[in-house]
XYZ file of C-alpha atoms in Angstrom:
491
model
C -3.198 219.317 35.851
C -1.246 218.289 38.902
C -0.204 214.898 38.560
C 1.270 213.502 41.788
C 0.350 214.009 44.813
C 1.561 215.687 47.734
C 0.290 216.406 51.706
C -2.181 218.871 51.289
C -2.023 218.879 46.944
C -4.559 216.533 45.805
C -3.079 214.956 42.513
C -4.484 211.936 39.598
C -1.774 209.509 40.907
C -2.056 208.279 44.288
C 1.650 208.563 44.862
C 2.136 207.211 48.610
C 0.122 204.195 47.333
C 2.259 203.336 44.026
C 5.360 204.082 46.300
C 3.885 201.156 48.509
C 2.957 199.088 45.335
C 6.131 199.394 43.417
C 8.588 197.489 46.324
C 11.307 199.824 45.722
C 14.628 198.553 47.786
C 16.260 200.444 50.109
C 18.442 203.310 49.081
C 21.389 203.664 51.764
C 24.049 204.670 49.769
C 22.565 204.165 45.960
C 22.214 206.026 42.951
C 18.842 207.017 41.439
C 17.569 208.099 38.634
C 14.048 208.504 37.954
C 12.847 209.081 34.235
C 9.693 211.222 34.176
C 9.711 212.678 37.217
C 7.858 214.781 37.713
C 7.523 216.942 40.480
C 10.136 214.734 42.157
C 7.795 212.637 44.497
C 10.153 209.364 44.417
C 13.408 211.150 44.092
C 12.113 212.998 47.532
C 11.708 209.374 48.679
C 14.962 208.263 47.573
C 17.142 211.090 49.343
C 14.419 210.747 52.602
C 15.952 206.825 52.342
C 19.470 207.889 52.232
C 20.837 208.036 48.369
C 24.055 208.920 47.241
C 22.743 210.016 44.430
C 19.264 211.060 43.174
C 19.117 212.456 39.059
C 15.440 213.045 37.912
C 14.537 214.158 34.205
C 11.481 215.355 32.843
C 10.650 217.303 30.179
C 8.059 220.022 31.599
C 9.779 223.335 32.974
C 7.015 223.208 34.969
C 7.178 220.051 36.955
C 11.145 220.321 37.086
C 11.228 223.601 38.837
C 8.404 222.419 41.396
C 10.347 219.331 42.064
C 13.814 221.585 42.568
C 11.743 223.820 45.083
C 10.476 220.501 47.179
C 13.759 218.896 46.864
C 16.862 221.150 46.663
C 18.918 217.895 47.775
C 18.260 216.439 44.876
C 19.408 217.008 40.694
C 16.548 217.651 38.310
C 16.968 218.120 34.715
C 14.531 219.308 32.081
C 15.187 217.305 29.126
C 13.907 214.298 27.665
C 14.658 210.295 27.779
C 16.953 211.001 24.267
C 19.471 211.977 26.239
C 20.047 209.594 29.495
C 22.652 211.190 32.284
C 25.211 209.436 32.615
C 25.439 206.459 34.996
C 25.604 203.726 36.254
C 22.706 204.292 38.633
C 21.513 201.447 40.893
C 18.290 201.998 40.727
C 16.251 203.578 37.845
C 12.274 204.346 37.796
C 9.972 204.721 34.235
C 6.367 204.883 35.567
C 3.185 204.768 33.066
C 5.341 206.813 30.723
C 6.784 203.548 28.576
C 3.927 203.706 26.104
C 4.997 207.646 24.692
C 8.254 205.912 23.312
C 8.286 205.795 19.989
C 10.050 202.715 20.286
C 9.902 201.113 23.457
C 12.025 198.348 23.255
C 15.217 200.809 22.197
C 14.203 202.930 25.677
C 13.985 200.094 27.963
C 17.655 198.916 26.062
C 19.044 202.643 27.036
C 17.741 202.531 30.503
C 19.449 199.116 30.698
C 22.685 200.238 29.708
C 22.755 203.120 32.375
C 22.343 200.606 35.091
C 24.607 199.218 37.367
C 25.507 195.867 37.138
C 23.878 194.855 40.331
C 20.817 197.801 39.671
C 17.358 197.134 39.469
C 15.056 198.863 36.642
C 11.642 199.499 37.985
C 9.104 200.017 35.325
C 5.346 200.782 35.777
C 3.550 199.654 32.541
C 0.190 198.752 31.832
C -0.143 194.627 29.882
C -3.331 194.081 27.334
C -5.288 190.989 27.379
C -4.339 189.593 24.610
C -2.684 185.707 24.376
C -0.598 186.881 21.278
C 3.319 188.597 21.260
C 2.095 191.620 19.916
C 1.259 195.106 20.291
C -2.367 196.295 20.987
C -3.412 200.050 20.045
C -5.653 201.346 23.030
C -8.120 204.407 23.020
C -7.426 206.436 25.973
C -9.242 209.160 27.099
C -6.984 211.536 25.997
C -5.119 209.505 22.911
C -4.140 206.009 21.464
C -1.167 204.393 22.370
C 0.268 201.328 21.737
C 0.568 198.661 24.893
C 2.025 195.465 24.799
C 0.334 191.960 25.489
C 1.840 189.622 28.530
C 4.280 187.827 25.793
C 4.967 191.163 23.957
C 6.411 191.864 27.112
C 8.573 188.980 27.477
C 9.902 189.515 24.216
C 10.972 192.904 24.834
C 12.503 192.077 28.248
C 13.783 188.556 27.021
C 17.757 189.756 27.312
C 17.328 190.354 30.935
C 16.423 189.078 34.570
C 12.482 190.212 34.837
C 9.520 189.381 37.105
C 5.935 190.888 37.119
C 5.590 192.192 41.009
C 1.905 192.797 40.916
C -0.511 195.292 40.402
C 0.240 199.009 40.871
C -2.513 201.100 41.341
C -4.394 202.674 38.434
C -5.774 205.925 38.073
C -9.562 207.416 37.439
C -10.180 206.061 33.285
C -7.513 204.050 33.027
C -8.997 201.168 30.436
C -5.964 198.387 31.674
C -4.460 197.123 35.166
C -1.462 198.844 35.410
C 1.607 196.459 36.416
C 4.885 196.831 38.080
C 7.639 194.831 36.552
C 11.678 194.296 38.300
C 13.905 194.169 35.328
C 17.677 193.395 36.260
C 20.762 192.623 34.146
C 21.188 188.592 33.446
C 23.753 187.169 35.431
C 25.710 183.623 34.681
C 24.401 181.258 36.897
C 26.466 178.894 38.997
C 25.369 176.040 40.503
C 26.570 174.562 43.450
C 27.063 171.052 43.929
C 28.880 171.334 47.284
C 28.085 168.201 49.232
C 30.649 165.554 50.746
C 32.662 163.326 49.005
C 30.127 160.602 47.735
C 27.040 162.584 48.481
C 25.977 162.117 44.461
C 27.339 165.677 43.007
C 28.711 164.232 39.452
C 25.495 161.751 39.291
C 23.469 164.788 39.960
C 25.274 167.382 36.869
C 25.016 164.595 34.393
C 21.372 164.053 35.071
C 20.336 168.031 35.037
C 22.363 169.582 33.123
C 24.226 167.161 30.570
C 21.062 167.787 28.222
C 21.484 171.447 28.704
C 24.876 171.448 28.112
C 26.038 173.466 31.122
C 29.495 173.060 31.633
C 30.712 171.256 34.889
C 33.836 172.288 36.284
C 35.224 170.003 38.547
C 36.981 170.903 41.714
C 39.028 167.385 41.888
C 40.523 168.262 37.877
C 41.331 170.959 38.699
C 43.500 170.217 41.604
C 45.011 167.662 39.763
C 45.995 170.125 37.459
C 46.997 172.336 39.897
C 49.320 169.883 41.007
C 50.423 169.112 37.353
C 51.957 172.753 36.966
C 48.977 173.877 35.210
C 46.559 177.204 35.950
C 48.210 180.657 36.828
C 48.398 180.278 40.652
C 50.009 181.928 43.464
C 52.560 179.599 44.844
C 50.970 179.404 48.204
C 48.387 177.641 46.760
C 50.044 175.345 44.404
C 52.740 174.070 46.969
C 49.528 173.024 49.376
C 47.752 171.422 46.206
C 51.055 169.482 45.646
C 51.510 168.719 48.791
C 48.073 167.247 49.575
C 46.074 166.357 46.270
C 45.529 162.661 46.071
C 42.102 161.425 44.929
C 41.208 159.741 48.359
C 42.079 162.800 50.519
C 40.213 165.502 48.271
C 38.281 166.366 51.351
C 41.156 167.011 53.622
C 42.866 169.232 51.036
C 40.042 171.336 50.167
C 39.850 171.926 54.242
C 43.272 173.276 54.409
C 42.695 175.084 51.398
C 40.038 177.207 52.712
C 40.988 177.449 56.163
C 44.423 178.469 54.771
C 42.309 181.366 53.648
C 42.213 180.732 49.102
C 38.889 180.837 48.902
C 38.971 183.756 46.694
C 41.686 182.269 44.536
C 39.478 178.766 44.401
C 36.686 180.481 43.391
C 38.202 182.818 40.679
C 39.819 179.628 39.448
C 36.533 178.008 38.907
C 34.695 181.044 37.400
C 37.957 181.485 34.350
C 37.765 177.878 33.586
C 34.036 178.132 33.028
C 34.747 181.220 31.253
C 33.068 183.269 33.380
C 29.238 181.838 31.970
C 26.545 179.902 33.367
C 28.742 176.523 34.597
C 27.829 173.635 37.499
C 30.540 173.114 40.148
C 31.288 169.383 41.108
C 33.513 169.973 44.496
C 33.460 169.454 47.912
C 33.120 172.582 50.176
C 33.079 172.450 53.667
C 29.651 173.697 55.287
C 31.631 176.324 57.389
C 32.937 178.158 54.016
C 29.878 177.702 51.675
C 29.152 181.039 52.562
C 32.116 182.565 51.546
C 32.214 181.041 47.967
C 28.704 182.062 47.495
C 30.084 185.595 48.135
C 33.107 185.264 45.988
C 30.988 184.037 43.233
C 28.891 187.168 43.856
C 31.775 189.697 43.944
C 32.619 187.614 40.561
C 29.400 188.543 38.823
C 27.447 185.325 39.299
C 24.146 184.458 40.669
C 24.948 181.586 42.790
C 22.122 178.944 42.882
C 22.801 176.234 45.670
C 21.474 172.743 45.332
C 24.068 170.962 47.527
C 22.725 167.796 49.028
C 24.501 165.563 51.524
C 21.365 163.098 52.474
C 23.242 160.354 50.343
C 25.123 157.293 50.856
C 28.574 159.168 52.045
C 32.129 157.566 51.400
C 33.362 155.771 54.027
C 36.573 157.965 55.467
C 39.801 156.689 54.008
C 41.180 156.265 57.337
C 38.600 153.157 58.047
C 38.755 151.911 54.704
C 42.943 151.384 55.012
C 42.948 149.871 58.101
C 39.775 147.399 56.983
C 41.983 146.691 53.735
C 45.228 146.345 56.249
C 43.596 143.768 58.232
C 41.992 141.812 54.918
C 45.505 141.828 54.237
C 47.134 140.007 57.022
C 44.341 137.866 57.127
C 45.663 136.794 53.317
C 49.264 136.266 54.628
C 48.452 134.265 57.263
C 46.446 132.045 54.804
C 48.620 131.672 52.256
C 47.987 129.254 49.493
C 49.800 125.887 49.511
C 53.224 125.289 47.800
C 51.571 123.293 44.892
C 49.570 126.329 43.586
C 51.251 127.729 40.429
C 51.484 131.171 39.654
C 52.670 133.920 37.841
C 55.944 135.389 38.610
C 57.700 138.868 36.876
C 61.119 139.986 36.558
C 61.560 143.411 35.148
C 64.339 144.180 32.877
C 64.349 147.330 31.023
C 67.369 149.205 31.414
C 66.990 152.007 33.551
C 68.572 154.425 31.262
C 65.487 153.994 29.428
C 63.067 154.771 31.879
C 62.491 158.266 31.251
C 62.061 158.055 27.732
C 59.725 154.988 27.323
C 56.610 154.323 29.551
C 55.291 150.811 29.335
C 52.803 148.851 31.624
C 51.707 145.172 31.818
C 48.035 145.209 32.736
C 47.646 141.495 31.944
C 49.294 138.888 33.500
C 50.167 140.760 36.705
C 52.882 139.249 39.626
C 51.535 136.471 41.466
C 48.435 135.939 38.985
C 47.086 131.984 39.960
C 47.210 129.817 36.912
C 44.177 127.380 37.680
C 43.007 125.410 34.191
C 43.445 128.517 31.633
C 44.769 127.211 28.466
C 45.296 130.286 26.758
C 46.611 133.550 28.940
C 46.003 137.403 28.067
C 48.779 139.666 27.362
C 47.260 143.285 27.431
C 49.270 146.778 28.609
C 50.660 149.655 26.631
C 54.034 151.161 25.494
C 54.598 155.284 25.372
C 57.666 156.535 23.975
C 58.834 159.930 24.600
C 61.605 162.376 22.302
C 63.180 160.334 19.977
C 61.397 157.142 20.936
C 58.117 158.675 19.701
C 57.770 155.926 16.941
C 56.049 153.156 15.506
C 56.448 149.892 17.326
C 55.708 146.331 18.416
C 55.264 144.289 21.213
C 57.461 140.836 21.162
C 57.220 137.627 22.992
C 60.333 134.930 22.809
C 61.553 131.727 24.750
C 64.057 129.821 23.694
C 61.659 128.191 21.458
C 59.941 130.798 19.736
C 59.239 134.488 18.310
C 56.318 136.211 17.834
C 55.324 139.967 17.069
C 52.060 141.723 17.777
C 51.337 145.494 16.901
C 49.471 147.483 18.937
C 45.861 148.270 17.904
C 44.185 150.127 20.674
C 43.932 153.703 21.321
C 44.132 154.461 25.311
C 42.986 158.098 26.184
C 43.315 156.854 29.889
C 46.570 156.370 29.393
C 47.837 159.400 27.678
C 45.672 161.131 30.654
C 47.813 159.614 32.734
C 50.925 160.355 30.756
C 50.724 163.870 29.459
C 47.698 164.857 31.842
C 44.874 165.308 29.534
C 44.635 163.083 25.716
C 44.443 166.675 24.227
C 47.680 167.695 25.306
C 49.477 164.586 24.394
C 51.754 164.434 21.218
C 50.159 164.581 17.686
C 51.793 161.482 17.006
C 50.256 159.063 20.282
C 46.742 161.166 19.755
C 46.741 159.548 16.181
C 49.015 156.341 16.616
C 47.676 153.380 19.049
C 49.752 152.851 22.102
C 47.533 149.630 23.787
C 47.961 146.146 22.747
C 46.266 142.929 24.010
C 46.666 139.118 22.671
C 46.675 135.817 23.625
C 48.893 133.043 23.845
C 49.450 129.232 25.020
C 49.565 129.569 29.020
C 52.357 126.426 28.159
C 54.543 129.574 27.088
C 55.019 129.640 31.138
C 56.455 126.805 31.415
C 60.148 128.033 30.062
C 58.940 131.396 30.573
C 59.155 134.343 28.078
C 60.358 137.580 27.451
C 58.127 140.761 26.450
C 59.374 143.832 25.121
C 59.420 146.743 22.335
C 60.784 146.683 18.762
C 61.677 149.562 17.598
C 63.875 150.737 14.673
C 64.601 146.844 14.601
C 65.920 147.232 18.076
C 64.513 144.946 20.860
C 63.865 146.354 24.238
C 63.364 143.962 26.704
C 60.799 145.166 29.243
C 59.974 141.938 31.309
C 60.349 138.124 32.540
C 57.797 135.907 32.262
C 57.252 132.330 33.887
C 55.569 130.253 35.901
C 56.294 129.673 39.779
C 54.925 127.607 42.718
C 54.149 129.268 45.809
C 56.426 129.850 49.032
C 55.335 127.744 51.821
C 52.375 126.006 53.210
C 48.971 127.174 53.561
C 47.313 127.840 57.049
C 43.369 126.668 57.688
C 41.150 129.289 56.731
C 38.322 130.657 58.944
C 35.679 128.623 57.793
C 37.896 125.630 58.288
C 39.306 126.205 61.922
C 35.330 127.165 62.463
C 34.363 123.021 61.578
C 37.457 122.039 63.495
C 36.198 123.797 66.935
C 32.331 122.156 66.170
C 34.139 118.770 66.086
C 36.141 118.629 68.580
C 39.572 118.653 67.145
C 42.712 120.567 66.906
């Protein structure tokens, strides 16, 4: 029985109208392969469209030595679907043939594995009505055969990247709608979170995708750690990272970086630390190179999804924001309080010898702190020491007067972020020993002033002065002030 059909050879299948039907993509420069082919009708099409490559197997003498006769361009092997050529092939065809495998799910795995990363696997199969994932046994005119329901089918392609295209177009008996179905390889996803600085990229990756657990990989980290020595990097790119990265002038970096021409190198850095799987990326990009990391991510293996928005509130540019604090600034000098105030004044005394072994800082009091009607004051900060100062210690207070030792009791991942650049690559001992203290005592302690240091091995280290001060000169009128003066009249 001829089967497809030709100009002038009248066949079952209406072949020009499943070529329509099945959306095949173009073929410039692709391998095909075409399983069941017949007499060759789509492998004809597929050199005709400009293939590298066109393989087609069937097991009929027959049909293989018509289709080598049509298509002399073209390979045709007589042998069945047991024994795949080898590929990859970018495209591969299995039309209404699906249901003779003995096990289909092991054939459509086969045809899989012979495809090229970026191929597509066209496949021509007829779906039962049925709401249950199961098989259905349908009398044909000719035999049974065993078809699979709409979630049967999802179950069998559930490992890869599959859509139902449509109908394709049946034949005289046929007792179900014959379908055609894309099936491509799953590819990691990354999604792009590209906007400006401010433009709500971290607000948007913890609300989508915190309870998915998609990692985000954040383009700010990682130039931090860039400029921390960390990540294999050509030295190109680390020596502009270093030379640029603070956190209020990400956006101007990441503009020389990819107008410096690292793109590439960004983007592979991105895709290793989300180990090459699905991941959401939390970075600026400008507009004029989103293009270019979409196609990096590509050549990387990814299917790059962008959601970048930049219809938010954006940051105002650091430029304005320094000059508005420089003026707020002056404004402050010029109205300084008057010499009665009382405040806070600090005199550092560690020896300097010791400054690259043991890191200390006093978040509470801090230099020029007003002392209004407190009548207790906080001590807070945190002591780090490094080699053999990596030890057990405690924070002292003395005047003349008095003695008095606190031990530290809080653990501060923000500061060993600070310190060792990430809490998980600090020491053993500060990941399991608290480095943060914070107390009060009597704010009359200022009046004599005190000391504050470190105790350790029964040796005091003297990290500051303490005491109280009155402010330097008198204070001019404020705004509001020189405002009622000008209303009334005087000067």
């Amino acid at each position: 029985m001829q089967y497809q059909s030709f100009p002038g050879v009248k066949g079952g299948s209406r072949s020009s109208e499943k070529l329509t039907a099945l959306r095949l993509p173009s073929f410039a420069g692709k391998r095909f392969l075409d399983v069941g082919c017949n007499e060759g009708f789509f492998c004809g099409y597929a050199a005709f469209d400009g293939a590298e490559k066109v393989v087609g197997i069937d097991k009929s003498g027959t049909a293989v030595a018509r289709a080598r006769q049509r298509f002399p361009a073209c390979e045709f092997l007589q042998q069945s679907w047991e024994k795949l050529p080898q590929g990859p092939f970018d495209v591969i065809t299995l039309l209404s043939a699906l249901h003779y495998a003995d096990d289909q799910p092991a054939l459509v795995d086969r045809l899989m594995e012979r495809l090229a990363d970026d191929g597509l696997l066209v496949l021509e199969v007829s779906i039962a009505p049925n709401p249950e994932d199961e098989w259905i046994r349908v009398e044909r005119s000719i035999d049974e055969r065993l078809f699979p329901t709409r979630r049967k089918l999802g179950s069998i392609l559930s490992d890869y990247a599959w859509k139902i295209i449509g109908h394709s177009v049946n034949q005289a008996g046929d007792p179900l709608q014959r379908y055609v179905v894309h099936v491509r390889k799953m590819k990691p996803y990354a999604y792009l979170l590209m906007g400006t600085p401010g433009s709500g990229k971290s607000t948007i990756s913890r609300r989508l995708f915190k309870a998915a657990k998609v990692p985000v990989v954040s383009g700010d980290r990682i130039y931090l750690q860039v400029s921390q020595g960390k990540h294999e990097v050509s030295e190109g790119l680390r020596e502009t990272v270093s030379e640029e990265f603070t956190t209020a002038s990400i956006d101007k970096l990441t503009q020389r970086l990819f107008a410096g021409g690292f793109v590439d190198e960004v983007v592979a850095l991105w895709g290793k630390q989300a180990g090459y799987r699905d991941f959401v990326l939390d970075s600026f990009v400008p507009p004029e190179h989103r293009s270019s990391v979409k196609e990096a991510l590509v050549a990387l293996g990814y299917y790059p999804v962008d959601i970048t928005v930049d219809n938010m509130g954006k940051l105002v540019p650091s430029r304005e924001a320094a000059s508005r604090a420089a003026k707020y600034e002056q404004y402050l000098q010029d109205h300084a309080p008057d010499e009665n105030e009382r405040h806070i004044a600090i005199s550092k005394m560690m020896d300097k010898r010791l400054a690259p072994h043991i890191r200390w800082h006093l978040d509470s009091p801090v230099e020029g702190q007003w002392i209004v009607d407190e009548q207790v004051l906080k001590v807070a900060g945190w002591v780090v020491g490094l080699g053999e100062y990596q030890q057990p210690l405690q924070i002292y207070i003395k005047t003349p007067k008095d003695y008095r030792l606190y031990t530290p009791e809080k653990q501060r991942k923000d500061v060993l972020n600070a310190v060792f650049g990430s809490a998980d690559e600090a020491p053993e001992f500060w990941q399991q020993h608290p480095c943060g203290f914070s107390f009060t005592i009597d704010v009359g302690l200022l009046a004599e002033g005190f000391e504050i240091g470190a105790v350790l091995n029964e040796r005091e280290i003297p990290f500051a002065n303490v005491k109280m001060a009155l402010a330097a000169g008198g204070r001019k009128p404020g705004l509001g002030e020189r405002f009622i003066k000008r209303l009334s009249g005087s000067s």
